[in-house]
Short mmCIF file of N, CA and C in Angstrom, two decimals:
data_model
loop_
_atom_site.label_atom_id
_atom_site.label_comp_id
_atom_site.label_asym_id
_atom_site.label_seq_id
_atom_site.Cartn_x
_atom_site.Cartn_y
_atom_site.Cartn_z
N MET P 1 268.86 164.04 -0.34
CA MET P 1 268.02 164.49 -1.42
C MET P 1 268.67 165.67 -2.15
N THR P 2 269.32 166.51 -1.39
CA THR P 2 269.99 167.66 -1.98
C THR P 2 271.09 167.22 -2.93
N GLN P 3 271.82 166.18 -2.52
CA GLN P 3 272.89 165.67 -3.38
C GLN P 3 272.33 165.13 -4.69
N LEU P 4 271.18 164.46 -4.61
CA LEU P 4 270.55 163.95 -5.83
C LEU P 4 270.11 165.09 -6.74
N ARG P 5 269.57 166.13 -6.15
CA ARG P 5 269.16 167.29 -6.96
C ARG P 5 270.36 167.93 -7.64
N HIS P 6 271.46 168.07 -6.91
CA HIS P 6 272.67 168.66 -7.50
C HIS P 6 273.21 167.78 -8.61
N ALA P 7 273.21 166.46 -8.39
CA ALA P 7 273.69 165.54 -9.42
C ALA P 7 272.81 165.64 -10.67
N ALA P 8 271.51 165.70 -10.47
CA ALA P 8 270.59 165.84 -11.60
C ALA P 8 270.83 167.17 -12.32
N GLY P 9 271.08 168.21 -11.56
CA GLY P 9 271.36 169.51 -12.17
C GLY P 9 272.63 169.50 -12.99
N ARG P 10 273.66 168.83 -12.47
CA ARG P 10 274.93 168.74 -13.22
C ARG P 10 274.74 168.01 -14.54
N GLU P 11 273.86 167.02 -14.54
CA GLU P 11 273.63 166.24 -15.76
C GLU P 11 272.47 166.79 -16.59
N ALA P 12 271.92 167.92 -16.15
CA ALA P 12 270.80 168.57 -16.84
C ALA P 12 269.63 167.61 -17.00
N LYS P 13 269.31 166.88 -15.91
CA LYS P 13 268.19 165.93 -15.92
C LYS P 13 267.28 166.23 -14.74
N SER P 14 266.06 165.75 -14.84
CA SER P 14 265.16 165.84 -13.69
C SER P 14 265.44 164.65 -12.78
N LEU P 15 264.98 164.74 -11.54
CA LEU P 15 265.14 163.61 -10.62
C LEU P 15 264.41 162.39 -11.16
N ARG P 16 263.28 162.61 -11.77
CA ARG P 16 262.51 161.50 -12.33
C ARG P 16 263.31 160.81 -13.44
N ALA P 17 263.92 161.57 -14.30
CA ALA P 17 264.72 161.00 -15.39
C ALA P 17 265.93 160.25 -14.83
N MET P 18 266.54 160.82 -13.81
CA MET P 18 267.69 160.14 -13.19
C MET P 18 267.26 158.82 -12.56
N ALA P 19 266.14 158.82 -11.88
CA ALA P 19 265.63 157.59 -11.26
C ALA P 19 265.30 156.55 -12.33
N HIS P 20 264.70 157.00 -13.40
CA HIS P 20 264.36 156.09 -14.51
C HIS P 20 265.64 155.47 -15.09
N ASP P 21 266.64 156.28 -15.33
CA ASP P 21 267.91 155.78 -15.85
C ASP P 21 268.55 154.78 -14.89
N ALA P 22 268.47 155.06 -13.60
CA ALA P 22 269.05 154.16 -12.59
C ALA P 22 268.34 152.82 -12.60
N VAL P 23 267.03 152.84 -12.73
CA VAL P 23 266.26 151.59 -12.76
C VAL P 23 266.61 150.79 -14.01
N LEU P 24 266.67 151.45 -15.15
CA LEU P 24 267.01 150.75 -16.39
C LEU P 24 268.42 150.17 -16.33
N THR P 25 269.34 150.91 -15.76
CA THR P 25 270.71 150.41 -15.63
C THR P 25 270.76 149.16 -14.76
N GLU P 26 270.04 149.18 -13.66
CA GLU P 26 270.00 148.02 -12.77
C GLU P 26 269.34 146.82 -13.45
N LEU P 27 268.27 147.04 -14.20
CA LEU P 27 267.63 145.94 -14.91
C LEU P 27 268.56 145.34 -15.95
N ARG P 28 269.28 146.18 -16.68
CA ARG P 28 270.26 145.68 -17.66
C ARG P 28 271.36 144.88 -16.98
N ARG P 29 271.84 145.38 -15.83
CA ARG P 29 272.90 144.68 -15.11
C ARG P 29 272.42 143.30 -14.67
N ARG P 30 271.20 143.24 -14.16
CA ARG P 30 270.65 141.95 -13.72
C ARG P 30 270.48 140.99 -14.89
N LYS P 31 270.05 141.52 -16.04
CA LYS P 31 269.86 140.68 -17.22
C LYS P 31 271.20 140.12 -17.70
N VAL P 32 272.22 140.95 -17.72
CA VAL P 32 273.55 140.51 -18.14
C VAL P 32 274.11 139.48 -17.16
N THR P 33 273.92 139.73 -15.87
CA THR P 33 274.39 138.79 -14.85
C THR P 33 273.70 137.45 -15.00
N ALA P 34 272.39 137.45 -15.24
CA ALA P 34 271.65 136.21 -15.41
C ALA P 34 272.14 135.45 -16.65
N ALA P 35 272.38 136.16 -17.74
CA ALA P 35 272.88 135.52 -18.95
C ALA P 35 274.26 134.93 -18.73
N ALA P 36 275.11 135.64 -18.03
CA ALA P 36 276.46 135.14 -17.75
C ALA P 36 276.40 133.90 -16.86
N THR P 37 275.50 133.89 -15.90
CA THR P 37 275.34 132.73 -15.03
C THR P 37 274.87 131.52 -15.83
N ARG P 38 273.90 131.74 -16.71
CA ARG P 38 273.42 130.63 -17.56
C ARG P 38 274.53 130.10 -18.44
N ALA P 39 275.30 131.00 -19.04
CA ALA P 39 276.40 130.57 -19.92
C ALA P 39 277.46 129.80 -19.15
N ALA P 40 277.77 130.25 -17.95
CA ALA P 40 278.77 129.55 -17.13
C ALA P 40 278.28 128.16 -16.73
N THR P 41 277.00 128.05 -16.41
CA THR P 41 276.43 126.75 -16.06
C THR P 41 276.46 125.80 -17.24
N LEU P 42 276.05 126.29 -18.39
CA LEU P 42 276.07 125.45 -19.60
C LEU P 42 277.49 125.02 -19.95
N SER P 43 278.43 125.94 -19.81
CA SER P 43 279.82 125.63 -20.10
C SER P 43 280.36 124.57 -19.14
N ALA P 44 280.04 124.71 -17.87
CA ALA P 44 280.49 123.73 -16.87
C ALA P 44 279.89 122.36 -17.17
N ASP P 45 278.60 122.32 -17.53
CA ASP P 45 277.96 121.05 -17.87
C ASP P 45 278.62 120.42 -19.09
N LEU P 46 278.90 121.22 -20.09
CA LEU P 46 279.54 120.70 -21.30
C LEU P 46 280.94 120.18 -20.97
N ASN P 47 281.69 120.92 -20.18
CA ASN P 47 283.03 120.48 -19.80
C ASN P 47 282.98 119.16 -19.05
N THR P 48 282.00 118.99 -18.19
CA THR P 48 281.84 117.74 -17.44
C THR P 48 281.54 116.58 -18.39
N ARG P 49 280.63 116.82 -19.32
CA ARG P 49 280.30 115.75 -20.26
C ARG P 49 281.48 115.39 -21.16
N LEU P 50 282.24 116.38 -21.59
CA LEU P 50 283.40 116.12 -22.44
C LEU P 50 284.49 115.38 -21.65
N ALA P 51 284.64 115.68 -20.38
CA ALA P 51 285.66 115.03 -19.56
C ALA P 51 285.32 113.57 -19.31
N GLU P 52 284.03 113.24 -19.34
CA GLU P 52 283.61 111.86 -19.09
C GLU P 52 283.85 110.97 -20.30
N LYS P 53 284.03 111.52 -21.45
CA LYS P 53 284.21 110.73 -22.67
C LYS P 53 285.63 110.29 -22.84
#
């Protein structure tokens, strides 16, 4: 906990603000990962269909 307080102090943020930023960052990362997975799946499906022709 002390390390978190020091990190927040270095960034001139409260612990609450740091936690909020961490949650938002993780949600964005998950959203980007999900989009990349969908795109890769669609691309693989398209490649399969094109190879069959």
